[in-house]
Amino acid sequence: MELISKKGIEQLAEKAVDLILSGDSEGALHVLKPVLDVKCPFAKLDTLGRQISKVGTKTDMPKFFETFDRIIDYNAMGGFVIVGQSLIHFLPDAFDKVMEKSREYIIKGDVWYVCDIIGERSLGHALVNHFDTTVPWLKKFLDDDNKWVRRSVGVSIHSFSKRIVDQPEKTKVLLKLIEPYLEEKQIDFVKGIGWGLKTIGKHYPDILVDFLKPHMKKNISTLLVRKAVTYLGEEKKLEVLNT
């Protein structure tokens, strides 16, 4: 398949939407297979996801979610991008449903890149646009039995922190949220939390230093610390490491 154009994305979305609204989720999946079966830039897949979901209403939402389930079950990387982006549209009307489906799809994907794709899209946007409602969900995710669901918290914090760089009090809330989990050793979880801390350090180095210093005598993973201090200047990095 040749690289799809912007116009091609729009036409593909229109075909998929017509089938979704008619209740033909299998037909919608079939229409999307040409982009699911090849390597397609994430930016185009994100556009496709937005184009598909933008006409979705609360009334016809079940038809969209049935199609999302079909796309996820097809298990193509691009499908997770399309669905992760599409879920964002339904956050205002079906917040809890989107969070539940995000968790479900992360578990079904069962690999780091699916966790990160969903974490940066539906979960990250939930945190950006519905902060107070999302934080309790992230607390539940931190205690989830699934390692990828737990990792997604760090990914969503990363996503939030690269977009919201002028609300330090919210950043402090997120640091407080993950504080009890700093001594965790599960590698995938550590990488996720470390990613979130790294991005916080890029925009709020002083806040990150003040947060890390009291915990440096604890049994914190070396990997977590290394990731967390990535963007700190040498002086601040030493301030943390020499505590």
Short mmCIF file of N, CA and C in Angstrom, two decimals, residues 89-196:
data_model
loop_
_atom_site.label_atom_id
_atom_site.label_comp_id
_atom_site.label_asym_id
_atom_site.label_seq_id
_atom_site.Cartn_x
_atom_site.Cartn_y
_atom_site.Cartn_z
N HIS A 89 -12.18 11.23 22.29
CA HIS A 89 -13.42 11.93 21.94
C HIS A 89 -14.55 11.63 22.92
N PHE A 90 -14.54 10.43 23.49
CA PHE A 90 -15.64 10.00 24.35
C PHE A 90 -15.42 10.30 25.84
N LEU A 91 -14.30 10.91 26.17
CA LEU A 91 -14.02 11.22 27.58
C LEU A 91 -15.10 12.09 28.23
N PRO A 92 -15.57 13.16 27.60
CA PRO A 92 -16.56 14.02 28.26
C PRO A 92 -17.87 13.31 28.60
N ASP A 93 -18.33 12.41 27.73
CA ASP A 93 -19.63 11.76 27.92
C ASP A 93 -19.56 10.39 28.59
N ALA A 94 -18.39 9.77 28.54
CA ALA A 94 -18.29 8.40 29.07
C ALA A 94 -16.91 8.19 29.70
N PHE A 95 -16.58 9.04 30.64
CA PHE A 95 -15.24 9.02 31.21
C PHE A 95 -14.87 7.66 31.78
N ASP A 96 -15.73 7.12 32.65
CA ASP A 96 -15.42 5.84 33.29
C ASP A 96 -15.29 4.72 32.27
N LYS A 97 -16.13 4.74 31.27
CA LYS A 97 -16.08 3.72 30.21
C LYS A 97 -14.74 3.79 29.48
N VAL A 98 -14.28 4.99 29.18
CA VAL A 98 -13.00 5.15 28.49
C VAL A 98 -11.86 4.63 29.35
N MET A 99 -11.90 4.92 30.64
CA MET A 99 -10.84 4.44 31.52
C MET A 99 -10.86 2.91 31.63
N GLU A 100 -12.05 2.35 31.72
CA GLU A 100 -12.18 0.89 31.79
C GLU A 100 -11.67 0.24 30.50
N LYS A 101 -12.05 0.82 29.36
CA LYS A 101 -11.62 0.27 28.08
C LYS A 101 -10.10 0.46 27.88
N SER A 102 -9.57 1.57 28.35
CA SER A 102 -8.12 1.78 28.25
C SER A 102 -7.39 0.67 28.99
N ARG A 103 -7.85 0.38 30.18
CA ARG A 103 -7.26 -0.72 30.97
C ARG A 103 -7.40 -2.05 30.24
N GLU A 104 -8.59 -2.32 29.75
CA GLU A 104 -8.85 -3.59 29.05
C GLU A 104 -7.93 -3.75 27.84
N TYR A 105 -7.77 -2.69 27.07
CA TYR A 105 -6.97 -2.77 25.85
C TYR A 105 -5.48 -2.90 26.17
N ILE A 106 -5.03 -2.25 27.24
CA ILE A 106 -3.64 -2.40 27.66
C ILE A 106 -3.36 -3.85 28.04
N ILE A 107 -4.28 -4.45 28.77
CA ILE A 107 -4.11 -5.85 29.19
C ILE A 107 -4.13 -6.78 27.97
N LYS A 108 -5.05 -6.52 27.04
CA LYS A 108 -5.12 -7.35 25.84
C LYS A 108 -3.84 -7.23 25.01
N GLY A 109 -3.31 -6.04 24.91
CA GLY A 109 -2.09 -5.84 24.12
C GLY A 109 -0.90 -6.57 24.70
N ASP A 110 -0.77 -6.53 26.02
CA ASP A 110 0.23 -7.29 26.76
C ASP A 110 1.66 -7.09 26.27
N VAL A 111 1.98 -5.83 25.95
CA VAL A 111 3.35 -5.51 25.53
C VAL A 111 3.58 -4.03 25.80
N TRP A 112 4.83 -3.65 25.96
CA TRP A 112 5.13 -2.29 26.41
C TRP A 112 4.60 -1.21 25.47
N TYR A 113 4.69 -1.44 24.15
CA TYR A 113 4.30 -0.36 23.25
C TYR A 113 2.80 -0.11 23.26
N VAL A 114 2.00 -1.12 23.53
CA VAL A 114 0.56 -0.91 23.66
C VAL A 114 0.27 -0.07 24.90
N CYS A 115 0.92 -0.41 26.00
CA CYS A 115 0.78 0.38 27.22
C CYS A 115 1.12 1.84 26.95
N ASP A 116 2.20 2.08 26.23
CA ASP A 116 2.64 3.45 25.99
C ASP A 116 1.73 4.18 25.01
N ILE A 117 1.24 3.46 24.00
CA ILE A 117 0.32 4.07 23.03
C ILE A 117 -0.96 4.53 23.73
N ILE A 118 -1.56 3.67 24.52
CA ILE A 118 -2.79 4.03 25.24
C ILE A 118 -2.50 5.06 26.32
N GLY A 119 -1.39 4.87 27.03
CA GLY A 119 -1.04 5.79 28.12
C GLY A 119 -0.83 7.22 27.66
N GLU A 120 -0.27 7.37 26.46
CA GLU A 120 -0.03 8.72 25.94
C GLU A 120 -1.27 9.33 25.30
N ARG A 121 -2.24 8.51 24.99
CA ARG A 121 -3.43 9.02 24.32
C ARG A 121 -4.62 9.16 25.28
N SER A 122 -5.43 8.15 25.42
CA SER A 122 -6.65 8.31 26.24
C SER A 122 -6.32 8.65 27.69
N LEU A 123 -5.33 7.98 28.28
CA LEU A 123 -5.01 8.25 29.69
C LEU A 123 -4.32 9.60 29.86
N GLY A 124 -3.38 9.90 28.97
CA GLY A 124 -2.69 11.18 29.05
C GLY A 124 -3.62 12.36 28.87
N HIS A 125 -4.51 12.25 27.89
CA HIS A 125 -5.46 13.34 27.64
C HIS A 125 -6.47 13.46 28.78
N ALA A 126 -6.83 12.33 29.37
CA ALA A 126 -7.72 12.39 30.53
C ALA A 126 -7.08 13.18 31.65
N LEU A 127 -5.80 12.95 31.88
CA LEU A 127 -5.11 13.66 32.95
C LEU A 127 -4.97 15.15 32.64
N VAL A 128 -4.74 15.47 31.38
CA VAL A 128 -4.61 16.88 30.98
C VAL A 128 -5.93 17.63 31.12
N ASN A 129 -7.02 17.00 30.66
CA ASN A 129 -8.30 17.71 30.56
C ASN A 129 -9.29 17.41 31.66
N HIS A 130 -9.05 16.36 32.44
CA HIS A 130 -9.97 15.98 33.52
C HIS A 130 -9.14 15.54 34.73
N PHE A 131 -8.26 16.41 35.16
CA PHE A 131 -7.24 16.05 36.15
C PHE A 131 -7.82 15.44 37.42
N ASP A 132 -8.75 16.15 38.05
CA ASP A 132 -9.27 15.69 39.34
C ASP A 132 -10.03 14.38 39.24
N THR A 133 -10.64 14.13 38.10
CA THR A 133 -11.37 12.87 37.91
C THR A 133 -10.43 11.72 37.57
N THR A 134 -9.32 12.04 36.94
CA THR A 134 -8.39 11.01 36.49
C THR A 134 -7.50 10.49 37.61
N VAL A 135 -7.08 11.36 38.52
CA VAL A 135 -6.13 10.96 39.56
C VAL A 135 -6.61 9.74 40.36
N PRO A 136 -7.88 9.68 40.80
CA PRO A 136 -8.32 8.47 41.52
C PRO A 136 -8.23 7.20 40.67
N TRP A 137 -8.45 7.33 39.37
CA TRP A 137 -8.30 6.18 38.49
C TRP A 137 -6.84 5.74 38.43
N LEU A 138 -5.93 6.69 38.37
CA LEU A 138 -4.51 6.34 38.34
C LEU A 138 -4.09 5.66 39.64
N LYS A 139 -4.68 6.09 40.73
CA LYS A 139 -4.39 5.42 42.01
C LYS A 139 -4.83 3.96 41.94
N LYS A 140 -5.98 3.70 41.36
CA LYS A 140 -6.44 2.31 41.19
C LYS A 140 -5.50 1.55 40.26
N PHE A 141 -5.05 2.21 39.21
CA PHE A 141 -4.15 1.55 38.26
C PHE A 141 -2.82 1.19 38.93
N LEU A 142 -2.36 2.03 39.84
CA LEU A 142 -1.10 1.75 40.54
C LEU A 142 -1.18 0.47 41.37
N ASP A 143 -2.37 0.12 41.79
CA ASP A 143 -2.57 -1.08 42.61
C ASP A 143 -3.10 -2.26 41.80
N ASP A 144 -3.11 -2.11 40.48
CA ASP A 144 -3.63 -3.17 39.61
C ASP A 144 -2.68 -4.37 39.61
N ASP A 145 -3.23 -5.54 39.34
CA ASP A 145 -2.40 -6.75 39.28
C ASP A 145 -1.57 -6.82 38.00
N ASN A 146 -1.98 -6.09 36.98
CA ASN A 146 -1.30 -6.16 35.69
C ASN A 146 -0.16 -5.14 35.61
N LYS A 147 1.01 -5.62 35.23
CA LYS A 147 2.20 -4.74 35.22
C LYS A 147 2.08 -3.62 34.20
N TRP A 148 1.41 -3.89 33.08
CA TRP A 148 1.31 -2.86 32.05
C TRP A 148 0.33 -1.76 32.47
N VAL A 149 -0.74 -2.14 33.14
CA VAL A 149 -1.68 -1.14 33.66
C VAL A 149 -0.96 -0.25 34.67
N ARG A 150 -0.13 -0.86 35.49
CA ARG A 150 0.62 -0.08 36.48
C ARG A 150 1.64 0.83 35.79
N ARG A 151 2.29 0.32 34.78
CA ARG A 151 3.25 1.13 34.02
C ARG A 151 2.57 2.33 33.36
N SER A 152 1.32 2.16 32.94
CA SER A 152 0.62 3.22 32.21
C SER A 152 0.48 4.50 33.02
N VAL A 153 0.54 4.39 34.34
CA VAL A 153 0.46 5.59 35.18
C VAL A 153 1.65 6.50 34.91
N GLY A 154 2.84 5.92 34.87
CA GLY A 154 4.03 6.71 34.57
C GLY A 154 3.98 7.30 33.17
N VAL A 155 3.44 6.55 32.22
CA VAL A 155 3.33 7.04 30.85
C VAL A 155 2.37 8.22 30.79
N SER A 156 1.25 8.11 31.49
CA SER A 156 0.28 9.21 31.47
C SER A 156 0.84 10.45 32.16
N ILE A 157 1.64 10.26 33.21
CA ILE A 157 2.29 11.39 33.88
C ILE A 157 3.29 12.05 32.92
N HIS A 158 4.02 11.25 32.17
CA HIS A 158 4.92 11.80 31.14
C HIS A 158 4.13 12.64 30.14
N SER A 159 3.01 12.08 29.67
CA SER A 159 2.19 12.77 28.67
C SER A 159 1.66 14.09 29.23
N PHE A 160 1.19 14.07 30.45
CA PHE A 160 0.70 15.28 31.11
C PHE A 160 1.84 16.30 31.25
N SER A 161 2.99 15.84 31.69
CA SER A 161 4.08 16.75 32.05
C SER A 161 4.71 17.44 30.85
N LYS A 162 4.61 16.84 29.67
CA LYS A 162 5.16 17.51 28.49
C LYS A 162 4.16 18.51 27.90
N ARG A 163 2.88 18.43 28.34
CA ARG A 163 1.87 19.35 27.82
C ARG A 163 1.54 20.46 28.81
N ILE A 164 1.54 20.14 30.09
CA ILE A 164 1.17 21.12 31.13
C ILE A 164 2.43 21.52 31.88
N VAL A 165 2.98 22.66 31.52
CA VAL A 165 4.28 23.06 32.09
C VAL A 165 4.16 24.32 32.96
N ASP A 166 2.94 24.67 33.32
CA ASP A 166 2.75 25.89 34.10
C ASP A 166 1.79 25.69 35.28
N GLN A 167 1.67 24.45 35.74
CA GLN A 167 0.78 24.16 36.87
C GLN A 167 1.52 23.26 37.87
N PRO A 168 2.48 23.84 38.59
CA PRO A 168 3.32 23.04 39.50
C PRO A 168 2.55 22.32 40.60
N GLU A 169 1.43 22.88 41.02
CA GLU A 169 0.67 22.23 42.10
C GLU A 169 0.11 20.88 41.63
N LYS A 170 -0.29 20.80 40.38
CA LYS A 170 -0.77 19.53 39.85
C LYS A 170 0.38 18.52 39.75
N THR A 171 1.55 19.02 39.38
CA THR A 171 2.72 18.14 39.33
C THR A 171 3.02 17.57 40.71
N LYS A 172 2.89 18.39 41.74
CA LYS A 172 3.13 17.92 43.11
C LYS A 172 2.11 16.86 43.52
N VAL A 173 0.88 17.00 43.04
CA VAL A 173 -0.15 15.98 43.32
C VAL A 173 0.26 14.65 42.70
N LEU A 174 0.78 14.69 41.49
CA LEU A 174 1.20 13.46 40.81
C LEU A 174 2.40 12.83 41.51
N LEU A 175 3.31 13.64 41.97
CA LEU A 175 4.46 13.11 42.71
C LEU A 175 4.01 12.45 44.01
N LYS A 176 3.06 13.08 44.67
CA LYS A 176 2.52 12.49 45.91
C LYS A 176 1.84 11.16 45.61
N LEU A 177 1.22 11.08 44.45
CA LEU A 177 0.51 9.86 44.05
C LEU A 177 1.48 8.68 43.92
N ILE A 178 2.62 8.91 43.30
CA ILE A 178 3.56 7.81 43.05
C ILE A 178 4.57 7.61 44.18
N GLU A 179 4.60 8.52 45.12
CA GLU A 179 5.59 8.45 46.21
C GLU A 179 5.62 7.08 46.92
N PRO A 180 4.48 6.47 47.25
CA PRO A 180 4.52 5.18 47.96
C PRO A 180 5.08 4.03 47.13
N TYR A 181 5.32 4.25 45.84
CA TYR A 181 5.70 3.17 44.95
C TYR A 181 7.16 3.29 44.47
N LEU A 182 7.91 4.20 45.07
CA LEU A 182 9.27 4.46 44.60
C LEU A 182 10.21 3.28 44.78
N GLU A 183 9.92 2.40 45.71
CA GLU A 183 10.81 1.25 45.96
C GLU A 183 10.40 0.00 45.19
N GLU A 184 9.43 0.15 44.31
CA GLU A 184 9.03 -0.99 43.48
C GLU A 184 10.20 -1.44 42.59
N LYS A 185 10.25 -2.73 42.29
CA LYS A 185 11.37 -3.26 41.52
C LYS A 185 10.96 -3.86 40.17
N GLN A 186 9.66 -4.04 39.92
CA GLN A 186 9.24 -4.63 38.65
C GLN A 186 9.71 -3.71 37.51
N ILE A 187 10.49 -4.24 36.60
CA ILE A 187 11.25 -3.43 35.65
C ILE A 187 10.36 -2.57 34.74
N ASP A 188 9.25 -3.12 34.27
CA ASP A 188 8.39 -2.36 33.37
C ASP A 188 7.72 -1.20 34.10
N PHE A 189 7.30 -1.46 35.33
CA PHE A 189 6.72 -0.39 36.14
C PHE A 189 7.75 0.69 36.43
N VAL A 190 8.96 0.27 36.77
CA VAL A 190 10.04 1.22 37.06
C VAL A 190 10.31 2.12 35.86
N LYS A 191 10.35 1.52 34.66
CA LYS A 191 10.60 2.31 33.46
C LYS A 191 9.49 3.34 33.22
N GLY A 192 8.24 2.94 33.48
CA GLY A 192 7.13 3.87 33.29
C GLY A 192 7.18 5.04 34.25
N ILE A 193 7.37 4.75 35.53
CA ILE A 193 7.46 5.81 36.53
C ILE A 193 8.69 6.67 36.28
N GLY A 194 9.78 6.03 35.91
CA GLY A 194 11.00 6.79 35.60
C GLY A 194 10.81 7.75 34.45
N TRP A 195 10.03 7.34 33.45
CA TRP A 195 9.74 8.20 32.30
C TRP A 195 8.95 9.42 32.74
N GLY A 196 7.96 9.19 33.59
CA GLY A 196 7.18 10.31 34.11
C GLY A 196 8.04 11.28 34.91
#
